[in-house]
Coordinates of C-alpha atoms and ligand atoms in Angstrom, one line a residue:
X1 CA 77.6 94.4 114.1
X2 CA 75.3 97.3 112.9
X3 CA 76.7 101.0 111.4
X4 CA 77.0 103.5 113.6
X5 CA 76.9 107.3 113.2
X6 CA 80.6 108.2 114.2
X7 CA 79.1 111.5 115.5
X8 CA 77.6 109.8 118.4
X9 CA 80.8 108.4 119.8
X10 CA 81.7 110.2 123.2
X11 CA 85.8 110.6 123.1
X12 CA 87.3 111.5 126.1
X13 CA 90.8 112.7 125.6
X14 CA 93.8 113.1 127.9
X15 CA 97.0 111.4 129.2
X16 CA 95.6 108.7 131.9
X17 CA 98.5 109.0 134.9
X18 CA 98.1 107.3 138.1
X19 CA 94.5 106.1 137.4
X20 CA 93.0 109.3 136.2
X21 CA 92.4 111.7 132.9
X22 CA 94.8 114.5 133.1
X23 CA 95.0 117.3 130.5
X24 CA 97.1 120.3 131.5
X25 CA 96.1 122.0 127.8
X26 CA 93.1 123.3 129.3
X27 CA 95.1 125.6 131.6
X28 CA 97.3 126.2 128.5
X29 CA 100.1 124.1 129.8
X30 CA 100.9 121.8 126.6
X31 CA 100.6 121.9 123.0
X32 CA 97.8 119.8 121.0
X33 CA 97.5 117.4 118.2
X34 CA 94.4 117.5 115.7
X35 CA 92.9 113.8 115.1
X36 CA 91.4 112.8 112.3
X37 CA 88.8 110.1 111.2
X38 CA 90.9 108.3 108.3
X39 CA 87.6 107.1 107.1
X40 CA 86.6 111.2 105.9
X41 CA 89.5 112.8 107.1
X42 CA 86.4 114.9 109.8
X43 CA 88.9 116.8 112.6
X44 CA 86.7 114.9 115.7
X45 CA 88.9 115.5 118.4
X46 CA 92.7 116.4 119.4
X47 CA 95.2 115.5 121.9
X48 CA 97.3 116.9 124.6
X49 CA 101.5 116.8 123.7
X50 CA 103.1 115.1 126.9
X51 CA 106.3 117.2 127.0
X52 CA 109.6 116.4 129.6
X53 CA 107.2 117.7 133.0
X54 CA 104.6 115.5 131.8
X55 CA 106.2 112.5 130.8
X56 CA 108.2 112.7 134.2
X57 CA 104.9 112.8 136.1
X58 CA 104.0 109.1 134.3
X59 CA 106.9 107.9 135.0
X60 CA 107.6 108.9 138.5
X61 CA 104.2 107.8 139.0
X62 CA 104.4 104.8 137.3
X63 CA 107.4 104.3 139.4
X64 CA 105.6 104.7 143.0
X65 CA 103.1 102.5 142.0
X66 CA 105.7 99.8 141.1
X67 CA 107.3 100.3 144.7
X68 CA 104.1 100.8 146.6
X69 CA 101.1 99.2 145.3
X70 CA 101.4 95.3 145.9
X71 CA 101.2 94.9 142.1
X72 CA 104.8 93.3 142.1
X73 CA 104.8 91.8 145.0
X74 CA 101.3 90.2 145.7
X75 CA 100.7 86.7 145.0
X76 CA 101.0 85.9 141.4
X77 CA 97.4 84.1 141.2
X78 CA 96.1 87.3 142.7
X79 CA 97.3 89.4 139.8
X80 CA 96.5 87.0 137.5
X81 CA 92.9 86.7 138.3
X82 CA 92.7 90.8 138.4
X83 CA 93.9 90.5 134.8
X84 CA 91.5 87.7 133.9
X85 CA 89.1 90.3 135.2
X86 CA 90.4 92.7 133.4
X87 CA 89.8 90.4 130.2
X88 CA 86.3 90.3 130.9
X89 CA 85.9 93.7 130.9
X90 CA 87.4 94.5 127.9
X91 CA 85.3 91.8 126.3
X92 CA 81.7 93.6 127.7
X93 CA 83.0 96.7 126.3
X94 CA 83.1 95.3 123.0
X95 CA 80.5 97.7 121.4
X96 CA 82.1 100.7 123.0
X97 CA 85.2 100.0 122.7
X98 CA 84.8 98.7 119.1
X99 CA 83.2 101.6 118.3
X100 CA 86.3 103.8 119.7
X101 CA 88.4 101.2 117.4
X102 CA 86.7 101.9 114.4
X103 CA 85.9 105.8 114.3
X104 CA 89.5 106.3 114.5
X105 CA 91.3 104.0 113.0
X106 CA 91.3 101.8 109.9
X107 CA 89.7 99.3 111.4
X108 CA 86.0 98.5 110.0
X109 CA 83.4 98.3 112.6
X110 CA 82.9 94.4 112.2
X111 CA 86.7 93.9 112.3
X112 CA 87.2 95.6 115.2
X113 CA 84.3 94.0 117.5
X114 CA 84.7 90.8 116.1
X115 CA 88.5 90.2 116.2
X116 CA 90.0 93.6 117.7
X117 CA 88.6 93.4 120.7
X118 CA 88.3 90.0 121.7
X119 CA 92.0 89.3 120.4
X120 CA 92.8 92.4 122.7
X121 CA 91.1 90.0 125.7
X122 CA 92.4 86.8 124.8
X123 CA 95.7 88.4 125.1
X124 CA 95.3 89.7 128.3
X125 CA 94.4 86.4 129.4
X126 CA 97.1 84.5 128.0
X127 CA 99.6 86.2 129.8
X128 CA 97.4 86.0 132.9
X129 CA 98.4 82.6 132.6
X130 CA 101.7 83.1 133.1
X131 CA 101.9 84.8 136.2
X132 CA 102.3 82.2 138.5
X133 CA 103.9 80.0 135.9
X134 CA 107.4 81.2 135.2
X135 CA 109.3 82.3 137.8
X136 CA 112.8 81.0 137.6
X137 CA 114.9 77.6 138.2
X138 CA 117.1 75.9 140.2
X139 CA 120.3 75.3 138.8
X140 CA 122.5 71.7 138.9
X141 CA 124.9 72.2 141.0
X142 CA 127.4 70.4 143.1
X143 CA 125.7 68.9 146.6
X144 CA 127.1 71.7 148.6
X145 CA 125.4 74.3 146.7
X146 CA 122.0 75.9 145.8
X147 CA 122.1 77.8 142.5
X148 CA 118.8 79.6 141.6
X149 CA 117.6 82.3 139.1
X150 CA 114.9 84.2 140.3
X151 CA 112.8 86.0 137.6
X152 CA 111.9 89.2 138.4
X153 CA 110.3 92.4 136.9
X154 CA 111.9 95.6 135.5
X155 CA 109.7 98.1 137.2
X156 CA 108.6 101.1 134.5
X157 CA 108.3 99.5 131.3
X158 CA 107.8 102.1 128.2
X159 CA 106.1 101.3 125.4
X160 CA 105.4 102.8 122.5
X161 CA 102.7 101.3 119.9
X162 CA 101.9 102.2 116.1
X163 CA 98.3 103.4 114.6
X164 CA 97.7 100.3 112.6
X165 CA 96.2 97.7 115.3
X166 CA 95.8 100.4 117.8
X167 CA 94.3 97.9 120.6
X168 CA 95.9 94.6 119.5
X169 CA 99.5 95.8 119.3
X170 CA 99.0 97.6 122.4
X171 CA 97.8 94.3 124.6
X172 CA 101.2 92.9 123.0
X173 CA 103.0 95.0 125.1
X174 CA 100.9 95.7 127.9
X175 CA 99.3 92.4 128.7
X176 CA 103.1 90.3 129.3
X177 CA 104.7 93.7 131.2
X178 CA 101.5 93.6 133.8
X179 CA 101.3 89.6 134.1
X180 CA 104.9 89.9 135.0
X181 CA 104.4 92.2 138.2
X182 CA 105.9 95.7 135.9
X183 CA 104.2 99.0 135.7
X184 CA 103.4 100.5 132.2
X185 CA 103.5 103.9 130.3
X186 CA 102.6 103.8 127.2
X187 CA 102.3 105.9 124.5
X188 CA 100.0 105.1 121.6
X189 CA 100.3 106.4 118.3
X190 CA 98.7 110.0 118.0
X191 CA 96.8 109.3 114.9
X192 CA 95.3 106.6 117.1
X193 CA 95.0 107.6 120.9
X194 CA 91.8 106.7 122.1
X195 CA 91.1 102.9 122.4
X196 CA 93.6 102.6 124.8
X197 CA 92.9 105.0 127.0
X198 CA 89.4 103.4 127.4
X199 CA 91.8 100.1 128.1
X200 CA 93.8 101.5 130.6
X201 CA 90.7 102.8 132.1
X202 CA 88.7 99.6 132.2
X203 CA 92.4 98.0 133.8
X204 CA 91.9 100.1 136.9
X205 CA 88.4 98.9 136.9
X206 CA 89.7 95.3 137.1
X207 CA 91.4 96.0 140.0
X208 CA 94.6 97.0 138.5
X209 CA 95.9 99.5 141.2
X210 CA 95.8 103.4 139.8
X211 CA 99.8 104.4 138.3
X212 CA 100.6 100.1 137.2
X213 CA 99.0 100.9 133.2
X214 CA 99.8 104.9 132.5
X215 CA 99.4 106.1 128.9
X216 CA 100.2 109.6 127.6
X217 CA 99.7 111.3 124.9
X218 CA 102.2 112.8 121.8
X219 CA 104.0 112.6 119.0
X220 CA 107.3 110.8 118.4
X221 CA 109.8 113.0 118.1
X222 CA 109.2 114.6 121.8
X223 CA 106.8 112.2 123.5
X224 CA 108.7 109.0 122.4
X225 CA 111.8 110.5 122.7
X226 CA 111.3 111.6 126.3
X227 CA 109.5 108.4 127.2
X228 CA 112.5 106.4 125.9
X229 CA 115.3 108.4 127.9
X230 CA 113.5 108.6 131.1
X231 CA 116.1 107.1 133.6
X232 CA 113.1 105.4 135.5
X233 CA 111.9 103.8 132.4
X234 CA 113.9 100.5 132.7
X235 CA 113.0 98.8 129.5
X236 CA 111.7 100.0 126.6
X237 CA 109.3 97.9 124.0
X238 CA 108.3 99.3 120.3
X239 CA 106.1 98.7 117.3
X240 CA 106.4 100.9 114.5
X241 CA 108.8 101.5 111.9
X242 CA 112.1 100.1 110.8
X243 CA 113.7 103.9 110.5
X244 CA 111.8 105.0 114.4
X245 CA 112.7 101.7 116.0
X246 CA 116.5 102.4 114.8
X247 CA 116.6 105.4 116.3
X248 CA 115.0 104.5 119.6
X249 CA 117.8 101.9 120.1
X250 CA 120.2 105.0 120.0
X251 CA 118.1 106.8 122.6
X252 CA 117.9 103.8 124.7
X253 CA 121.9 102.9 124.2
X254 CA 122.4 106.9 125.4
X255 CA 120.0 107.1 127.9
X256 CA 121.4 103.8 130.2
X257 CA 121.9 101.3 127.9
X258 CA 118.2 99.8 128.1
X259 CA 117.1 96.5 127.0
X260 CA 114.7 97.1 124.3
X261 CA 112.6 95.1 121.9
X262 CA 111.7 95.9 118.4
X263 CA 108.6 94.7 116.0
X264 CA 109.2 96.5 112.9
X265 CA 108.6 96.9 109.2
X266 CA 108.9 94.0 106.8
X267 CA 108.4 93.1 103.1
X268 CA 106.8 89.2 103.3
X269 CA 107.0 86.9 100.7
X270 CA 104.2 84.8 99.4
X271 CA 105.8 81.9 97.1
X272 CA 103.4 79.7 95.4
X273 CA 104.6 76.6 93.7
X274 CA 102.4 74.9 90.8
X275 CA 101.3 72.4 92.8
X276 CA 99.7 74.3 95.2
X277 CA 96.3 72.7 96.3
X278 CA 93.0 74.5 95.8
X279 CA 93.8 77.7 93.7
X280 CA 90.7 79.2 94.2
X281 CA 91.6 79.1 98.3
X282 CA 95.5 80.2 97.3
X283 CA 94.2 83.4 95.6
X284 CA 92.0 84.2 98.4
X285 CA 94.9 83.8 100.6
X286 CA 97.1 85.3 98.8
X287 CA 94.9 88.4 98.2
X288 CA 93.3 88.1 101.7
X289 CA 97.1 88.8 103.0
X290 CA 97.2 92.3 100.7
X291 CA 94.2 93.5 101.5
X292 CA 93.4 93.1 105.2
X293 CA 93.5 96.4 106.5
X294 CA 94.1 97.9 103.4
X295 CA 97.7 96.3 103.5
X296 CA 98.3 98.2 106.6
X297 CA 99.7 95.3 107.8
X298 CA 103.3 94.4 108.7
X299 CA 103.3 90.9 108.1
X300 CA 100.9 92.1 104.8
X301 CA 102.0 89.4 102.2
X302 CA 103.1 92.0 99.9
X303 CA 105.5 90.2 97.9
X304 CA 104.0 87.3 95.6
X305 CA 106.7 85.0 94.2
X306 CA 105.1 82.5 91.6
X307 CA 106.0 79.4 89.7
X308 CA 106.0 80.5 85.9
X309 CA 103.1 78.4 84.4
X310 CA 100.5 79.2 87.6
X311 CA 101.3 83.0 87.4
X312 CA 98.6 84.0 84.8
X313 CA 95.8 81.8 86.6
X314 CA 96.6 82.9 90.0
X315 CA 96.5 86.7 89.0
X316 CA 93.2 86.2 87.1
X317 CA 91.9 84.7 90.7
X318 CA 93.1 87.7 92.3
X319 CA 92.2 90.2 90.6
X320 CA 88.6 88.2 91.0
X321 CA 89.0 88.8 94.8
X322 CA 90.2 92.2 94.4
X323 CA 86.9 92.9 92.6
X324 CA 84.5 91.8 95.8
X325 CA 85.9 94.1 97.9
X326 CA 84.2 97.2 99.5
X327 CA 85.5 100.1 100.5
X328 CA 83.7 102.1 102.9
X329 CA 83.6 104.3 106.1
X330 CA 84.9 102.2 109.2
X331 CA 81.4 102.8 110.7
X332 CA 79.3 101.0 108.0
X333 CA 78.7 97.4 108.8
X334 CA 79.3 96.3 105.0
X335 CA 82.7 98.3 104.5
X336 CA 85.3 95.0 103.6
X337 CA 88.2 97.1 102.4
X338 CA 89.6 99.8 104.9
X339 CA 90.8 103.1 104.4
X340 CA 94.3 104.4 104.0
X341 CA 95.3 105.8 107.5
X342 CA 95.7 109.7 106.5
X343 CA 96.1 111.5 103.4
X344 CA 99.9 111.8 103.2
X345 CA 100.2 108.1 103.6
X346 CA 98.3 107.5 100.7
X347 CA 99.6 109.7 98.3
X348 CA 102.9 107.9 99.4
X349 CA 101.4 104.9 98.5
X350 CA 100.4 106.8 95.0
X351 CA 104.2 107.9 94.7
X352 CA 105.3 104.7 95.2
X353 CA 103.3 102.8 92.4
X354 CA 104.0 105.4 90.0
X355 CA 107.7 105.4 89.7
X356 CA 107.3 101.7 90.1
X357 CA 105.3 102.3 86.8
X358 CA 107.3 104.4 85.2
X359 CA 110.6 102.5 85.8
X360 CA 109.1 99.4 83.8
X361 CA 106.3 97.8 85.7
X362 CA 103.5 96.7 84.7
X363 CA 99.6 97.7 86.4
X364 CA 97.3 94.7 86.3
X365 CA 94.6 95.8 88.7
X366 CA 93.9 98.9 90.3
X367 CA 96.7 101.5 90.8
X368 CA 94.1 104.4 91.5
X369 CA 92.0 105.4 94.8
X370 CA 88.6 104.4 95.3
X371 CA 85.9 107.1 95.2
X372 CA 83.4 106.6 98.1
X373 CA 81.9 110.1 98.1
X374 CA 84.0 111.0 101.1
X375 CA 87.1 112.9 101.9
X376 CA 88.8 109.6 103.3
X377 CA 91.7 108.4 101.4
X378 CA 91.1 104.8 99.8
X379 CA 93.2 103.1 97.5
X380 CA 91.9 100.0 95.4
X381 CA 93.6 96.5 95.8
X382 CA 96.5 96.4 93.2
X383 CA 98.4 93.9 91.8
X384 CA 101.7 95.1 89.4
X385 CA 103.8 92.7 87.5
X386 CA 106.9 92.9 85.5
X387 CA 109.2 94.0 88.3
X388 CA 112.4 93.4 89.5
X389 CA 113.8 92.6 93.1
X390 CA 115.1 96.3 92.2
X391 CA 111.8 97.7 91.5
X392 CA 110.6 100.2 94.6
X393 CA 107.4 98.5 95.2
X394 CA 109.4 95.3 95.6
X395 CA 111.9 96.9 97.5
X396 CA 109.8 99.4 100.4
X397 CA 107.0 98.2 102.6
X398 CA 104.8 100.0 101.2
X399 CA 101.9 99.9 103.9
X400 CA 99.1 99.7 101.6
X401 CA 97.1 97.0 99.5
X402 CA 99.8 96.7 96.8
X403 CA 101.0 93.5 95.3
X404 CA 103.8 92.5 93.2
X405 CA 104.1 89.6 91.5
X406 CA 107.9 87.7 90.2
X407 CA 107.7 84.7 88.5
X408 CA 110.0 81.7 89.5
X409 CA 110.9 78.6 87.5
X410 CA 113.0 76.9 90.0
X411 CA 113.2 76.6 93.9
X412 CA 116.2 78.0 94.1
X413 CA 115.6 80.3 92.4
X414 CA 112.0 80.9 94.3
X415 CA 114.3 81.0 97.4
X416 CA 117.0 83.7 96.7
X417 CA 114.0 86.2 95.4
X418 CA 112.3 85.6 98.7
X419 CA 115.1 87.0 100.8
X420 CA 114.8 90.7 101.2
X421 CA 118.3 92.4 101.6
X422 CA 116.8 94.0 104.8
X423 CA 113.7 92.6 106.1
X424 CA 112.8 89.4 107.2
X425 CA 109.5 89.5 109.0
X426 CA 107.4 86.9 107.8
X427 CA 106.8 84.3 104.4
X428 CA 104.4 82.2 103.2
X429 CA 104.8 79.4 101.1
X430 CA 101.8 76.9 99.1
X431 CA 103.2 73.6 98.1
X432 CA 102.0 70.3 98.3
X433 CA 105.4 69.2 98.7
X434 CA 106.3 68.9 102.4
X435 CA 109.9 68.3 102.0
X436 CA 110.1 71.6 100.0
X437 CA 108.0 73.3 102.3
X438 CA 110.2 72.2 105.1
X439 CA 113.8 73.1 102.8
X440 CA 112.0 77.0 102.4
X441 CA 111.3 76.6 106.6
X442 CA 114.8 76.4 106.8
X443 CA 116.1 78.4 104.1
X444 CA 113.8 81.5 104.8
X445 CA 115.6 84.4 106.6
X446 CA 112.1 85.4 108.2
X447 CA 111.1 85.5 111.4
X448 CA 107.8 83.4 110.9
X449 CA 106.6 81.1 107.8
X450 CA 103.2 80.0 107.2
X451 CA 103.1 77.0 105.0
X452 CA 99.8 76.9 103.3
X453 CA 98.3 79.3 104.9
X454 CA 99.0 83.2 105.6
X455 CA 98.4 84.7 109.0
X456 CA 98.0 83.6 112.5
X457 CA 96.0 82.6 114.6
X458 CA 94.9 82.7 118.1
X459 CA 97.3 80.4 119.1
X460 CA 99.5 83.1 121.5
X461 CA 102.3 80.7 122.4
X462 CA 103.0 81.2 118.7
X463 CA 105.4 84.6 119.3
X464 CA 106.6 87.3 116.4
X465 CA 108.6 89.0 115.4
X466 CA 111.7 89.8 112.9
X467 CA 114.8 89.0 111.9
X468 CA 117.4 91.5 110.5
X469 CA 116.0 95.1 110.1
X470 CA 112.5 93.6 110.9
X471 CA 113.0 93.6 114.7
X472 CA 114.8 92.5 117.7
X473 CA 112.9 90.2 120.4
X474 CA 108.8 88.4 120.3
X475 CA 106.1 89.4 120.6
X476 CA 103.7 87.1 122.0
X477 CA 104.4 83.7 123.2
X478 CA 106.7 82.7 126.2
X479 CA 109.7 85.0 124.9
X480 CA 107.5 88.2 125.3
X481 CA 106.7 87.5 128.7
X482 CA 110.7 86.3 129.6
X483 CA 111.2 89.3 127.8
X484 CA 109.4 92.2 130.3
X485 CA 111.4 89.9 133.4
X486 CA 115.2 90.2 134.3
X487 CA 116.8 87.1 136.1
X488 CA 118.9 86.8 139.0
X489 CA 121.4 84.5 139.9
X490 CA 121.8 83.0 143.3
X491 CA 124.5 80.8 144.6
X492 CA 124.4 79.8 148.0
X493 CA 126.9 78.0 150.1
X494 CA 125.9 75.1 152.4
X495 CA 128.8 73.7 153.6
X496 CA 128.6 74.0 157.5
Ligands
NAD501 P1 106.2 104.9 113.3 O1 107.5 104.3 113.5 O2 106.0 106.2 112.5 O3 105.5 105.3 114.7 C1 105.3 104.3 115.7 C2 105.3 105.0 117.1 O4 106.5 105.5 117.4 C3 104.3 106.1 117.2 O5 103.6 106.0 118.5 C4 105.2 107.3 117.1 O6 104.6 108.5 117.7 C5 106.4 106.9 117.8 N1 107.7 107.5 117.4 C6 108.0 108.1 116.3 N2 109.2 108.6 116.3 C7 109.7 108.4 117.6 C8 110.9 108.6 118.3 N3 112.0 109.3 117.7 N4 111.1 108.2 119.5 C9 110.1 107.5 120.2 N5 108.9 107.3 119.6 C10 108.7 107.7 118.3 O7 105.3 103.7 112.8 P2 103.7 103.8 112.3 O8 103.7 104.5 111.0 O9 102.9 104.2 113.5 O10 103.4 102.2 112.1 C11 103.7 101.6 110.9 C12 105.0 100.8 111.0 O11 104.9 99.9 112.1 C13 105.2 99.9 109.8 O12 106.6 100.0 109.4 C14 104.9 98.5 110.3 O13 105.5 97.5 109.5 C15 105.3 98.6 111.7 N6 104.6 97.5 112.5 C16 105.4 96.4 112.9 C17 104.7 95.4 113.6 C18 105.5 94.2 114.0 O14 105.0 93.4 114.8 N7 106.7 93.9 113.5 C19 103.4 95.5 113.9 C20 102.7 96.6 113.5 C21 103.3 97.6 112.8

């Protein structure tokens, strides 16, 4: 995929409601929000704030379309074929789209065309698949009897998505809520409001009827807030932080006691044993789990937990890999390391490794932004040793490409530094011991593990998501599509 000039990207802005743009600003109706190109921090466009009147007009819209348009009720091939459709679209809109992806994100032009947005499609048609696949049982009863469960949808689903994988942890939501017969509002993140908007456009293209995929625009505190109390809004799914996600359970348990699901922060272990094949490819992974998206990751590997004697060699490896990386401008074809998201974030980031510095710690590589001649904020791969599970780079997600490394000498002793008092997203371990790999399966209090590897792949019936403060409920797989139906119990009586 070629550079671009990220002047030349047309950006149209607006809450999408019932199958068209609508901006009430322009009459000087609501507030707006400045975006900003993380890659030079360049003001390119801004956003309407969706306050109560607008968020009630998604909803209430949303909520006709649920009752009137067919979407619920047509056959369940029918809708799955308009989402297959929908798919391809997406997929033809690649260099649009990734373009969209890129300018205003932290996603680098490559990246997004060549995993964003075909990830985003094979998503879409994953859960296609579903739709006339699950719909219920019939239960074992007695002969005089007929017990069913009939699977059914919500209606309004809300959902409510973070800036890091603007596209990709939208489809998460979006793609199982629509396969399932619901309608959608949802609200991206407003540093990163524009891909989806193209999405839900190129949905009603597909022949998703106008009001099924709504998305408005706004911040948290207001938007989401509103958005998660709406009494139409009958379930409410999020991906974001461990501190926003706790307190949209409160608005959901005040607002009608909604289901909701929750995909939030984590601090992942990687835990390398000595006998760990290939250490060349373990360092690559290892670093490769750091650095992807500048760390901007939740399941980023940010935690490395290594066997004494293998923890000088491995940190010489990546420090190696470290070194290849390029930071650029999302828009250049070569750019390998992304940038930090906004300014604040990285001087948090900056915070962060400096009291973890001053406390003790050690700085083995980087620990200092990366000049690229622009006013983006990049921060260089870093790797700090000589900390303790008490250490505050060991102890916050951090959300950039910062490492820490804790030696082991035991797997017990690998084990009880893995578990983080709070989170328990995702682990890695390297071994070329299966039984141990298997005891650390089992032992892990994380909602996925990747044994010899870090990172999934495209296999969707593979869901995630966290345990303790890392999240409630999957993503992906067949519990994120149960998970956007409710199921009703029949009994019948046939007794004469
Ligand atoms: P965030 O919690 O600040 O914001 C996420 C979204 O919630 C945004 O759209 C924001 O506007 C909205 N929001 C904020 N306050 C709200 C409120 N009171 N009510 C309703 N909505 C509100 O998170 P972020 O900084 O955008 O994303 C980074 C975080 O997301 C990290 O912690 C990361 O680990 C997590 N994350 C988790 C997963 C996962 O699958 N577990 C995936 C990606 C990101």
């Amino acid at each position: 995929m070629d550079s671009f000039n990220p002047d030349d990207v047309a950006i149209r802005s607006g809450h999408f409601i019932g199958g068209e743009y609508v901006d009430e600003s322009e009459r000087g109706g609501e507030r707006r929000i400045e975006v900003a190109r993380p890659s030079d921090g360049v003001i390119y466009a801004s956003v309407p704030v969706a306050g109560g009147e607008m968020v009630d007009r998604a909803v209430e819209n949303a909520w006709q379309a649920f009752r009137t348009s067919g979407w619920a009720r047509m056959a369940p091939r029918e809708r799955a074929k308009i989402l297959r459709r929908f798919a391809e679209l997406v997929e033809a809109d690649a260099p649009f789209l990734g373009r969209l992806e890129a300018l205003g994100s932290t996603r680098p032009i490559a990246q997004a065309v060549g995993w964003d947005v075909p990830f985003t499609a094979e998503g879409i048609r994953f859960y296609a698949e579903f739709a006339d696949k699950v719909g219920g049982d019939v239960a074992a009863t007695d002969h005089d009897h007929l017990g069913m469960t009939i699977a059914e949808p919500y209606g309004v689903i809300g959902a409510i998505a973070p800036w890091n994988f603007p596209l990709v942890m939208a489809s998460w939501k979006i793609a199982p809520a629509l396969a399932a017969g619901n309608a959608v509002v949802l609200k991206p993140s407003e540093m990163t409001p524009f891909s989806v908007l193209r999405l839900a456009e190129l949905a009603v293209q597909a022949g998703v009827p106008a009001g099924i995929f709504n998305v408005i625009q706004g911040d948290g505190r207001v938007t989401g807030d509103e958005l998660v109390r709406h009494p139409k809004i009958s379930k409410v799914t999020f991906t974001g932080s461990t501190r926003t996600g706790a307190a949209i359970m409160a608005a959901c348990a005040n607002s009608g006691t909604k289901p909701v699901t929750l995909e939030l922060g984590g601090k992942s272990p990687q835990i390398v044993f000595a006998d760990a094949p290939r250490l060349d490819d373990v360092a690559r992974r290892i670093a490769g789990a750091i650095t992807g998206n500048a760390g901007q990751v939740c399941v980023a590997g940010s935690r490395l937990l290594v066997e004494r004697s293998l923890a000088e060699p491995l940190a010489e490896r990546i420090g190696k890999v470290f070194a290849e990386l390029k930071p650029g401008a999302t828009w250049a074809a070569g750019t390998t390391l992304s940038p930090i998201i906004s300014a604040p974030q990285a001087a948090r980031i900056e915070g962060i490794v400096g009291r973890t510095l001053e406390a003790g710690a050690t700085l083995r590589f980087g620990g200092v932004r990366a000049d690229v001649g622009a006013n983006g904020a990049f921060y260089t791969p870093t790797l700090l040793t000589d900390v303790t599970a008490h250490s505050e780079a060991v102890r916050e997600e951090v959300f950039g490409p910062v490492l820490t490394l804790q030696t082991f000498d035991t797997e017990e002793e690998a084990l009880a530094l893995a578990q983080h008092p709070e989170y328990g997203l995702a682990a890695g371990v390297h071994t070329a011991d299966l039984g141990r790999a298997l005891r650390l399966v089992r032992g892990l209090e994380a909602g996925t593990v990747w044994v010899n590897r870090y990172g999934r792949t495209s296999d969707f019936m593979i869901p995630t998501g966290g345990y303790k403060r890392s999240g409630i409920g999957k993503d992906l797989g067949r519990q994120a599509y149960e998970a956007n139906l409710r199921f009703k119990s029949v009994l019948i009586d046939l007794r004469p």
